[in-house]
Short mmCIF file of C-alpha atoms in Angstrom, two decimals:
data_model
loop_
_atom_site.label_atom_id
_atom_site.label_comp_id
_atom_site.label_asym_id
_atom_site.label_seq_id
_atom_site.Cartn_x
_atom_site.Cartn_y
_atom_site.Cartn_z
CA UNK A 244 -3.95 -25.42 11.74
CA UNK A 245 -3.08 -28.63 9.95
CA UNK A 246 -0.87 -28.95 6.87
CA UNK A 247 -3.59 -30.94 5.18
CA UNK A 248 -4.29 -30.96 1.49
CA UNK A 249 -4.57 -27.35 0.29
CA UNK A 250 -7.93 -26.10 -0.82
CA UNK A 251 -8.40 -25.60 -4.56
CA UNK A 252 -7.34 -22.14 -5.58
CA UNK A 253 -9.84 -19.99 -7.40
CA UNK A 254 -8.73 -17.25 -9.79
CA UNK A 255 -7.41 -14.23 -7.96
CA UNK A 256 -10.42 -12.45 -6.52
CA UNK A 257 -11.16 -8.96 -7.64
CA UNK A 258 -9.75 -6.33 -5.35
CA UNK A 259 -12.14 -4.32 -3.26
CA UNK A 260 -13.34 -0.99 -4.65
CA UNK A 261 -10.95 1.90 -4.26
CA UNK A 262 -11.13 3.05 -0.67
CA UNK A 263 -9.84 6.45 0.36
CA UNK A 264 -6.73 4.81 1.85
CA UNK A 265 -5.98 2.82 -1.31
CA UNK A 266 -6.44 5.87 -3.51
CA UNK A 267 -4.18 7.92 -1.28
CA UNK A 268 -1.45 5.26 -1.33
CA UNK A 269 -1.45 5.17 -5.14
CA UNK A 270 -1.66 8.94 -5.67
CA UNK A 271 1.04 9.71 -3.08
CA UNK A 272 3.46 7.30 -4.77
CA UNK A 273 2.81 8.75 -8.24
CA UNK A 274 3.33 12.26 -6.87
CA UNK A 275 6.82 11.16 -5.77
CA UNK A 276 7.55 9.58 -9.13
CA UNK A 277 7.49 6.07 -7.67
CA UNK A 278 5.65 2.85 -8.43
CA UNK A 279 2.96 2.31 -5.76
CA UNK A 280 3.61 -0.52 -3.31
CA UNK A 281 -0.06 -1.54 -3.43
CA UNK A 282 -3.30 -0.71 -5.22
CA UNK A 283 -1.83 -1.61 -8.62
CA UNK A 284 -5.10 -3.16 -9.73
CA UNK A 285 -6.55 0.37 -9.77
CA UNK A 286 -4.12 1.30 -12.55
CA UNK A 287 -3.78 -1.97 -14.43
CA UNK A 288 -4.52 -1.34 -18.08
CA UNK A 289 -3.64 -3.79 -20.83
CA UNK A 290 -2.67 -6.63 -18.46
CA UNK A 291 -5.84 -8.67 -18.90
CA UNK A 292 -4.18 -10.81 -21.57
CA UNK A 293 -1.80 -12.19 -18.94
CA UNK A 294 -4.35 -12.87 -16.22
CA UNK A 295 -5.57 -16.33 -17.22
CA UNK A 296 -2.15 -17.91 -17.64
CA UNK A 297 -0.64 -16.28 -14.56
CA UNK A 298 -3.58 -17.18 -12.34
CA UNK A 299 -3.24 -20.79 -13.51
CA UNK A 300 0.46 -20.70 -12.57
CA UNK A 301 -0.33 -19.31 -9.13
CA UNK A 302 -2.87 -22.12 -8.70
CA UNK A 303 -0.21 -24.66 -9.63
CA UNK A 304 2.24 -23.20 -7.10
CA UNK A 305 -0.41 -23.11 -4.37
CA UNK A 306 -0.98 -26.81 -5.03
CA UNK A 307 2.67 -27.64 -4.42
CA UNK A 308 4.34 -26.79 -7.72
CA UNK A 309 7.00 -24.22 -8.50
CA UNK A 310 7.22 -21.63 -11.28
CA UNK A 311 10.09 -19.56 -12.63
CA UNK A 312 9.27 -16.54 -14.79
CA UNK A 313 11.48 -14.00 -16.56
CA UNK A 314 10.00 -10.59 -17.41
CA UNK A 315 11.72 -8.55 -20.11
CA UNK A 316 11.21 -4.94 -21.07
CA UNK A 317 13.06 -1.71 -21.70
CA UNK A 318 13.23 1.04 -19.11
CA UNK A 319 9.75 2.50 -18.64
CA UNK A 320 7.93 -0.55 -19.98
CA UNK A 321 6.40 -1.22 -16.56
CA UNK A 322 8.41 -4.19 -15.23
CA UNK A 323 8.20 -3.09 -11.59
CA UNK A 324 4.52 -2.21 -12.00
CA UNK A 325 3.85 -5.61 -13.56
CA UNK A 326 5.60 -7.62 -10.85
CA UNK A 327 3.92 -5.68 -8.04
CA UNK A 328 0.56 -6.14 -9.73
CA UNK A 329 1.19 -9.89 -9.94
CA UNK A 330 2.44 -9.91 -6.35
CA UNK A 331 -0.80 -8.32 -5.21
CA UNK A 332 -2.76 -11.05 -6.95
CA UNK A 333 -0.58 -13.65 -5.21
CA UNK A 334 -1.03 -11.97 -1.83
CA UNK A 335 -4.82 -12.00 -2.22
CA UNK A 336 -4.56 -15.76 -2.72
CA UNK A 337 -2.68 -16.17 0.56
CA UNK A 338 0.91 -16.02 -0.67
CA UNK A 339 3.72 -14.32 1.19
CA UNK A 340 5.56 -11.84 -1.04
CA UNK A 341 9.08 -10.41 -1.20
CA UNK A 342 10.58 -7.97 -3.71
CA UNK A 343 14.38 -7.81 -3.88
CA UNK A 344 16.46 -5.28 -5.79
CA UNK A 345 19.58 -6.91 -7.18
CA UNK A 346 22.65 -4.69 -6.96
CA UNK A 347 26.40 -5.21 -7.00
CA UNK A 348 26.95 -3.64 -3.58
CA UNK A 349 23.78 -4.30 -1.58
CA UNK A 350 22.41 -7.59 -2.94
CA UNK A 351 24.82 -9.38 -5.29
CA UNK A 352 23.12 -12.32 -6.94
CA UNK A 353 26.22 -14.50 -6.73
CA UNK A 354 25.87 -14.48 -2.93
CA UNK A 355 22.60 -16.28 -2.32
CA UNK A 356 22.95 -15.86 1.44
CA UNK A 357 22.54 -12.11 0.89
CA UNK A 358 19.56 -12.67 -1.40
CA UNK A 359 17.95 -14.86 1.27
CA UNK A 360 18.60 -12.21 3.92
CA UNK A 361 16.94 -9.52 1.81
CA UNK A 362 14.04 -11.90 1.20
CA UNK A 363 13.38 -12.31 4.93
CA UNK A 364 13.83 -8.58 5.52
CA UNK A 365 11.21 -7.73 2.89
CA UNK A 366 8.86 -10.64 3.50
CA UNK A 367 5.26 -9.46 3.71
CA UNK A 368 1.80 -10.99 3.87
CA UNK A 369 -1.73 -9.66 3.60
CA UNK A 370 -1.70 -9.23 7.39
CA UNK A 371 1.87 -8.19 8.19
CA UNK A 372 4.27 -5.65 6.66
CA UNK A 373 7.99 -6.39 6.28
CA UNK A 374 9.54 -8.16 7.98
CA UNK A 375 6.83 -10.76 8.49
CA UNK A 376 9.31 -13.51 9.41
CA UNK A 377 8.55 -13.51 13.13
CA UNK A 378 4.75 -13.64 12.91
CA UNK A 379 5.08 -16.41 10.31
CA UNK A 380 7.34 -18.47 12.57
CA UNK A 381 5.10 -17.84 15.58
CA UNK A 382 2.06 -18.91 13.55
CA UNK A 383 3.91 -22.09 12.58
CA UNK A 384 4.59 -23.04 16.18
CA UNK A 385 0.97 -22.28 17.02
CA UNK A 386 -0.12 -24.62 14.20
CA UNK A 387 2.17 -27.37 15.54
CA UNK A 388 0.66 -26.96 18.99
CA UNK A 389 -2.86 -27.13 17.57
CA UNK A 390 -2.00 -30.30 15.67
CA UNK A 391 -0.49 -31.82 18.82
CA UNK A 392 -3.56 -30.95 20.90
CA UNK A 393 -5.79 -32.42 18.20
CA UNK A 394 -3.99 -35.72 18.83
CA UNK A 395 -5.26 -35.60 22.43
CA UNK A 396 -1.87 -35.20 24.09
CA UNK A 397 -1.75 -33.87 27.62
CA UNK A 398 -0.21 -30.53 28.59
CA UNK A 399 2.78 -32.40 30.01
CA UNK A 400 3.28 -34.20 26.69
CA UNK A 401 2.71 -31.12 24.51
CA UNK A 402 6.34 -29.95 24.28
CA UNK A 403 7.54 -33.41 23.28
CA UNK A 404 4.81 -33.83 20.68
CA UNK A 405 5.61 -30.41 19.15
CA UNK A 406 9.27 -31.44 18.96
CA UNK A 407 8.32 -34.63 17.12
CA UNK A 408 6.13 -32.71 14.70
CA UNK A 409 8.90 -30.16 14.09
CA UNK A 410 11.36 -32.94 13.31
CA UNK A 411 8.92 -34.69 10.98
CA UNK A 412 7.86 -31.55 9.09
CA UNK A 413 11.45 -30.44 8.52
CA UNK A 414 12.87 -33.87 7.74
CA UNK A 415 13.54 -33.06 4.08
CA UNK A 416 14.97 -29.66 4.96
CA UNK A 417 17.27 -31.09 7.62
CA UNK A 418 18.99 -33.29 5.05
CA UNK A 419 20.31 -30.14 3.37
CA UNK A 420 20.28 -27.58 6.20
CA UNK A 421 20.00 -29.20 9.67
CA UNK A 422 20.78 -25.88 11.35
CA UNK A 423 17.42 -24.47 10.18
CA UNK A 424 15.51 -26.82 12.48
CA UNK A 425 18.10 -26.37 15.21
CA UNK A 426 17.64 -22.60 15.15
CA UNK A 427 13.86 -22.96 15.35
CA UNK A 428 14.24 -25.14 18.43
CA UNK A 429 16.57 -22.56 19.95
CA UNK A 430 14.10 -19.76 19.22
CA UNK A 431 11.26 -21.66 20.89
CA UNK A 432 13.41 -22.56 23.90
CA UNK A 433 14.44 -18.93 24.41
CA UNK A 434 10.82 -17.81 24.34
CA UNK A 435 9.88 -20.51 26.84
CA UNK A 436 12.58 -19.20 29.17
CA UNK A 437 11.39 -15.63 28.76
CA UNK A 438 14.67 -14.61 27.12
CA UNK A 439 13.34 -12.24 24.46
CA UNK A 440 16.76 -10.85 23.50
CA UNK A 441 18.18 -14.28 22.72
CA UNK A 442 15.00 -15.31 20.88
CA UNK A 443 15.21 -12.20 18.67
CA UNK A 444 18.90 -12.82 17.98
CA UNK A 445 18.29 -16.45 17.03
CA UNK A 446 15.45 -15.44 14.72
CA UNK A 447 17.75 -12.87 13.10
CA UNK A 448 20.28 -15.64 12.48
CA UNK A 449 17.49 -17.77 10.99
CA UNK A 450 16.74 -14.84 8.68
CA UNK A 451 20.33 -14.84 7.41
CA UNK A 452 21.57 -11.84 9.38
CA UNK A 453 25.34 -11.88 9.93
CA UNK A 454 27.21 -10.97 13.11
CA UNK A 455 24.64 -12.40 15.52
CA UNK A 456 26.04 -12.52 19.05
CA UNK A 457 28.05 -15.67 19.72
CA UNK A 458 26.22 -16.26 23.01
CA UNK A 459 22.86 -16.39 21.21
CA UNK A 460 24.21 -18.79 18.61
CA UNK A 461 25.66 -21.06 21.29
CA UNK A 462 22.37 -20.99 23.15
CA UNK A 463 20.56 -22.19 20.02
CA UNK A 464 23.23 -24.72 19.11
CA UNK A 465 24.21 -23.15 15.79
CA UNK A 466 27.55 -21.85 14.55
CA UNK A 467 28.92 -19.35 12.06
CA UNK A 468 26.92 -17.38 9.50
CA UNK A 469 24.72 -18.58 6.67
CA UNK A 470 26.62 -19.25 3.45
CA UNK A 471 25.73 -19.42 -0.25
CA UNK A 472 24.82 -23.11 -0.25
CA UNK A 473 23.06 -23.07 3.10
CA UNK A 474 20.76 -20.33 1.76
CA UNK A 475 19.04 -22.81 -0.57
CA UNK A 476 18.30 -25.10 2.37
CA UNK A 477 16.98 -22.20 4.42
CA UNK A 478 14.71 -21.18 1.53
CA UNK A 479 13.37 -24.71 1.46
CA UNK A 480 12.76 -24.52 5.21
CA UNK A 481 11.00 -21.18 4.93
CA UNK A 482 8.65 -22.61 2.30
CA UNK A 483 7.79 -25.48 4.66
CA UNK A 484 7.07 -23.08 7.53
CA UNK A 485 4.92 -20.90 5.27
CA UNK A 486 2.86 -23.82 4.04
CA UNK A 487 2.29 -25.28 7.51
CA UNK A 488 1.33 -21.88 8.94
CA UNK A 489 -1.49 -21.45 6.43
CA UNK A 490 0.15 -19.63 3.52
CA UNK A 491 -0.36 -20.89 -0.01
CA UNK A 492 3.14 -20.15 -1.25
CA UNK A 493 5.92 -17.59 -1.62
CA UNK A 494 6.09 -15.06 -4.46
CA UNK A 495 9.60 -13.63 -4.90
CA UNK A 496 10.77 -10.95 -7.34
CA UNK A 497 14.45 -10.44 -8.17
CA UNK A 498 14.25 -7.00 -9.77
CA UNK A 499 16.80 -5.28 -12.04
CA UNK A 500 18.84 -8.41 -12.71
CA UNK A 501 20.34 -6.59 -15.72
CA UNK A 502 22.75 -4.89 -13.27
CA UNK A 503 24.78 -8.11 -13.54
CA UNK A 504 26.10 -6.80 -16.84
CA UNK A 505 28.06 -4.12 -14.98
CA UNK A 506 29.86 -6.29 -12.43
CA UNK A 507 33.27 -7.94 -12.71
CA UNK A 508 33.33 -10.89 -15.07
CA UNK A 509 34.04 -13.45 -12.34
CA UNK A 510 31.17 -12.18 -10.16
CA UNK A 511 28.91 -12.05 -13.23
CA UNK A 512 29.65 -15.66 -14.11
CA UNK A 513 28.95 -16.79 -10.54
CA UNK A 514 25.68 -14.83 -10.52
CA UNK A 515 24.50 -16.30 -13.81
CA UNK A 516 25.31 -19.77 -12.55
CA UNK A 517 23.41 -19.05 -9.32
CA UNK A 518 20.41 -18.08 -11.43
CA UNK A 519 20.73 -21.28 -13.43
CA UNK A 520 20.91 -23.23 -10.17
CA UNK A 521 17.76 -21.57 -8.81
CA UNK A 522 15.86 -22.45 -11.99
CA UNK A 523 17.01 -26.07 -11.89
CA UNK A 524 16.26 -26.49 -8.19
CA UNK A 525 12.77 -25.04 -8.69
CA UNK A 526 12.06 -27.36 -11.60
CA UNK A 527 13.45 -30.36 -9.70
CA UNK A 528 10.71 -30.04 -7.08
CA UNK A 529 12.95 -28.86 -4.23
CA UNK A 530 10.96 -25.65 -3.69
CA UNK A 531 7.24 -26.51 -3.66
CA UNK A 532 5.22 -23.35 -3.27
CA UNK A 533 7.75 -20.98 -4.85
CA UNK A 534 6.87 -18.54 -7.65
CA UNK A 535 10.15 -16.85 -8.62
CA UNK A 536 10.26 -13.89 -11.02
CA UNK A 537 13.25 -12.03 -12.41
CA UNK A 538 13.13 -8.80 -14.41
CA UNK A 539 15.63 -7.49 -16.92
CA UNK A 540 16.12 -5.58 -20.15
CA UNK A 541 16.26 -7.25 -23.57
CA UNK A 542 20.00 -6.54 -23.62
CA UNK A 543 20.41 -8.69 -20.51
CA UNK A 544 18.57 -11.64 -22.02
CA UNK A 545 20.01 -11.35 -25.54
CA UNK A 546 23.45 -9.78 -25.08
CA UNK A 547 26.81 -11.42 -24.60
CA UNK A 548 27.32 -9.75 -21.22
CA UNK A 549 24.13 -11.27 -19.86
CA UNK A 550 22.26 -14.55 -20.16
CA UNK A 551 23.96 -15.53 -23.42
CA UNK A 552 27.27 -15.66 -21.56
CA UNK A 553 26.14 -18.94 -19.92
CA UNK A 554 24.81 -21.35 -22.55
CA UNK A 555 22.83 -23.61 -20.14
CA UNK A 556 21.03 -20.55 -18.73
CA UNK A 557 20.32 -19.19 -22.21
CA UNK A 558 18.79 -22.54 -23.17
CA UNK A 559 16.51 -22.51 -20.13
CA UNK A 560 15.26 -18.99 -20.87
CA UNK A 561 15.02 -19.26 -24.65
CA UNK A 562 11.67 -17.90 -25.90
CA UNK A 563 10.49 -17.05 -29.41
CA UNK A 564 9.80 -13.33 -29.80
CA UNK A 565 9.90 -13.22 -33.59
CA UNK A 566 6.13 -13.11 -33.97
CA UNK A 567 3.79 -10.17 -33.51
CA UNK A 568 3.69 -9.24 -29.78
CA UNK A 569 -0.06 -9.80 -29.88
CA UNK A 570 0.66 -13.53 -30.11
CA UNK A 571 3.24 -13.75 -27.32
CA UNK A 572 2.66 -16.84 -25.20
CA UNK A 573 1.98 -15.79 -21.55
CA UNK A 574 2.72 -19.37 -20.46
CA UNK A 575 6.31 -19.16 -21.75
CA UNK A 576 9.26 -18.82 -19.39
CA UNK A 577 9.82 -15.26 -20.65
CA UNK A 578 7.18 -12.55 -20.85
CA UNK A 579 7.71 -9.50 -23.06
CA UNK A 580 6.35 -6.14 -21.95
CA UNK A 581 6.13 -4.06 -25.11
CA UNK A 582 6.21 -0.74 -23.29
CA UNK A 583 3.95 2.27 -23.54
CA UNK A 584 2.66 3.83 -26.72
CA UNK A 585 1.13 7.29 -26.87
CA UNK A 586 -2.30 5.70 -26.81
CA UNK A 587 -1.66 3.44 -23.81
CA UNK A 588 0.03 6.27 -21.91
CA UNK A 589 -3.05 8.44 -22.39
CA UNK A 590 -5.33 5.60 -21.22
CA UNK A 591 -3.26 5.31 -18.07
CA UNK A 592 -3.39 9.06 -17.53
CA UNK A 593 -7.16 9.08 -17.87
CA UNK A 594 -7.44 6.20 -15.38
CA UNK A 595 -5.33 8.12 -12.87
CA UNK A 596 -7.31 11.33 -13.47
CA UNK A 597 -10.52 9.44 -12.71
CA UNK A 598 -9.01 7.80 -9.63
CA UNK A 599 -7.89 11.19 -8.35
CA UNK A 600 -11.26 12.78 -9.07
CA UNK A 601 -13.05 10.07 -7.09
CA UNK A 602 -11.43 11.39 -3.93
CA UNK A 603 -11.28 15.09 -4.79
CA UNK A 604 -13.34 17.86 -3.24
CA UNK A 605 -14.50 19.01 -6.70
CA UNK A 606 -14.44 15.96 -8.99
CA UNK A 607 -16.35 17.71 -11.77
CA UNK A 608 -13.74 20.49 -11.94
CA UNK A 609 -10.95 17.90 -12.09
CA UNK A 610 -12.59 16.10 -15.01
CA UNK A 611 -13.48 19.34 -16.81
CA UNK A 612 -10.09 21.08 -16.59
CA UNK A 613 -8.02 17.91 -17.00
CA UNK A 614 -10.24 16.39 -19.65
CA UNK A 615 -9.14 13.57 -21.95
CA UNK A 616 -7.78 16.03 -24.51
CA UNK A 617 -5.60 17.80 -21.94
CA UNK A 618 -4.34 14.47 -20.54
CA UNK A 619 -3.32 13.52 -24.09
CA UNK A 620 -1.65 16.91 -24.69
CA UNK A 621 0.40 16.55 -21.52
CA UNK A 622 1.46 13.04 -22.51
CA UNK A 623 2.69 14.32 -25.88
CA UNK A 624 4.52 17.20 -24.21
CA UNK A 625 6.35 14.97 -21.73
CA UNK A 626 7.24 12.56 -24.51
CA UNK A 627 8.60 15.47 -26.51
CA UNK A 628 10.71 16.59 -23.57
CA UNK A 629 12.27 13.13 -23.55
CA UNK A 630 13.18 13.11 -27.20
CA UNK A 631 9.88 11.65 -28.34
CA UNK A 632 10.63 8.39 -26.51
CA UNK A 633 7.23 7.60 -25.07
CA UNK A 634 8.55 4.35 -23.61
CA UNK A 635 10.63 6.17 -21.00
CA UNK A 636 8.00 8.81 -20.24
CA UNK A 637 5.49 7.14 -17.84
CA UNK A 638 7.19 7.88 -14.54
CA UNK A 639 7.76 11.56 -15.27
CA UNK A 640 4.39 11.97 -16.98
CA UNK A 641 2.45 10.61 -14.03
CA UNK A 642 4.50 12.65 -11.58
CA UNK A 643 3.70 15.85 -13.53
CA UNK A 644 0.05 14.94 -14.02
CA UNK A 645 -0.57 14.37 -10.31
CA UNK A 646 1.79 16.85 -8.67
CA UNK A 647 1.74 19.76 -11.11
CA UNK A 648 -1.75 19.56 -12.56
CA UNK A 649 -4.33 17.59 -10.56
CA UNK A 650 -3.12 18.78 -7.15
CA UNK A 651 -3.35 22.40 -8.27
CA UNK A 652 -6.81 22.01 -9.79
CA UNK A 653 -7.95 20.39 -6.55
CA UNK A 654 -6.53 23.12 -4.30
CA UNK A 655 -7.03 26.33 -6.31
CA UNK A 656 -10.48 27.20 -7.61
CA UNK A 657 -9.13 29.55 -10.27
CA UNK A 658 -6.29 27.34 -11.56
CA UNK A 659 -6.63 26.35 -15.21
CA UNK A 660 -3.74 24.20 -16.48
CA UNK A 661 -4.16 25.46 -20.04
CA UNK A 662 -3.71 29.05 -18.92
CA UNK A 663 -1.51 28.84 -15.83
CA UNK A 664 0.79 25.85 -16.35
CA UNK A 665 3.79 25.41 -18.59
CA UNK A 666 5.57 22.07 -18.46
CA UNK A 667 9.13 22.37 -17.20
CA UNK A 668 11.50 19.44 -16.77
CA UNK A 669 14.60 20.05 -14.71
CA UNK A 670 17.50 17.67 -15.19
CA UNK A 671 17.70 17.15 -11.45
CA UNK A 672 14.36 15.33 -11.40
CA UNK A 673 15.31 12.93 -14.19
CA UNK A 674 16.75 9.45 -13.94
CA UNK A 675 19.87 8.68 -15.95
CA UNK A 676 17.85 7.00 -18.70
CA UNK A 677 15.41 9.91 -18.88
CA UNK A 678 18.24 12.44 -18.89
CA UNK A 679 19.93 10.65 -21.78
CA UNK A 680 16.65 10.70 -23.69
CA UNK A 681 15.90 14.37 -23.13
CA UNK A 682 16.00 16.28 -26.41
CA UNK A 683 16.92 19.75 -25.24
CA UNK A 684 19.32 22.47 -26.11
CA UNK A 685 20.11 22.81 -22.41
CA UNK A 686 20.46 19.91 -20.00
CA UNK A 687 19.29 22.17 -17.19
CA UNK A 688 15.80 23.11 -18.20
CA UNK A 689 13.20 22.16 -20.79
CA UNK A 690 10.14 24.34 -21.24
CA UNK A 691 7.17 23.33 -23.34
CA UNK A 692 3.74 24.90 -23.69
CA UNK A 693 0.85 22.48 -23.65
CA UNK A 694 -1.71 24.83 -25.18
CA UNK A 695 -4.05 23.35 -27.72
#
């Protein structure tokens, strides 16, 4: 496969109709109270206003550009849902995708080598689940061999021609991170010698893993572990490998960046500066093919313990949100998710009811007993259990709708949710934000009837 000019990118194609497997993936996740990993297009309501601008940005990235996007919203506004929905659109266009949870202990943003390691661990494509690093690298070497053979080299000359192509393709990367190309050579050499253990260890080092055996590193000609500054060079190298192996780009989400507000001030300042550096490097053209998204709460973007703490970063992310949300600019660097209203929560519930019914043994009974009016009643009840804060209700509402109501209707012929079900919310099943919102005399149990 040749790294020739990329084909023009059409708008993200519509996903295939809901198969039994896709429905099951979505419903199983909602039953657990989690955001589905895939199938988000089946639930996407109210996101059509973003589609045109975001598809145009994906097209720009696939053509060699780079985009940075900041998504803002309160808890429950659907930030994770939104980024996974956008990631699915990117994956259908041939992007590789990685979602990274930022946390003080597991993935501190001020240590970009750790962020890069998580990226390679969670790298996925339309064909391969995480980690897709090895199949991507193998596909790259295959593409180099195909390009060499297309130049009519003999079998004896093939290895040398591949080495020349490797050097040429990674020339820009090698100026910043020469060990990236060195490690790739070491990986290929180990495979040629039939030394699978060393090849796997070298690839782990290439993916940013620490504590790789010294013997494997010596064999590949590399030393030490990846550091903060080397991580940027390795990201640049990964983008080159992705492009040459037939992928259109890399879509990366740094989720829950607002956790920076809770770390030590010195670590917070380093993390904010790392974020500023990523934005500047992307805009400078160093990372062609990168679509980078961060998510955070309004307090992170507007508060003195977040973005506003670093003036250059605040300037880069500044966006006008003083107008009616209907007129928010989806092309701006920041996108505002307004969160759920009672009406939009009911629409989502109806969509999930219909999705569930499509795979149920008795779809008519599902739609009759969990009709639109009951779906709306349950939404109001869950919102009431959380102090009337509809914005924090979606996760719990969908969990109750699927696990407590629809599953029972599907399994028990004589179950009627209006007669046999009373909503109960135990504090143990709530997140911290939901627990703080719960308006109850007792923190242990909330009981609400949902009779009409």
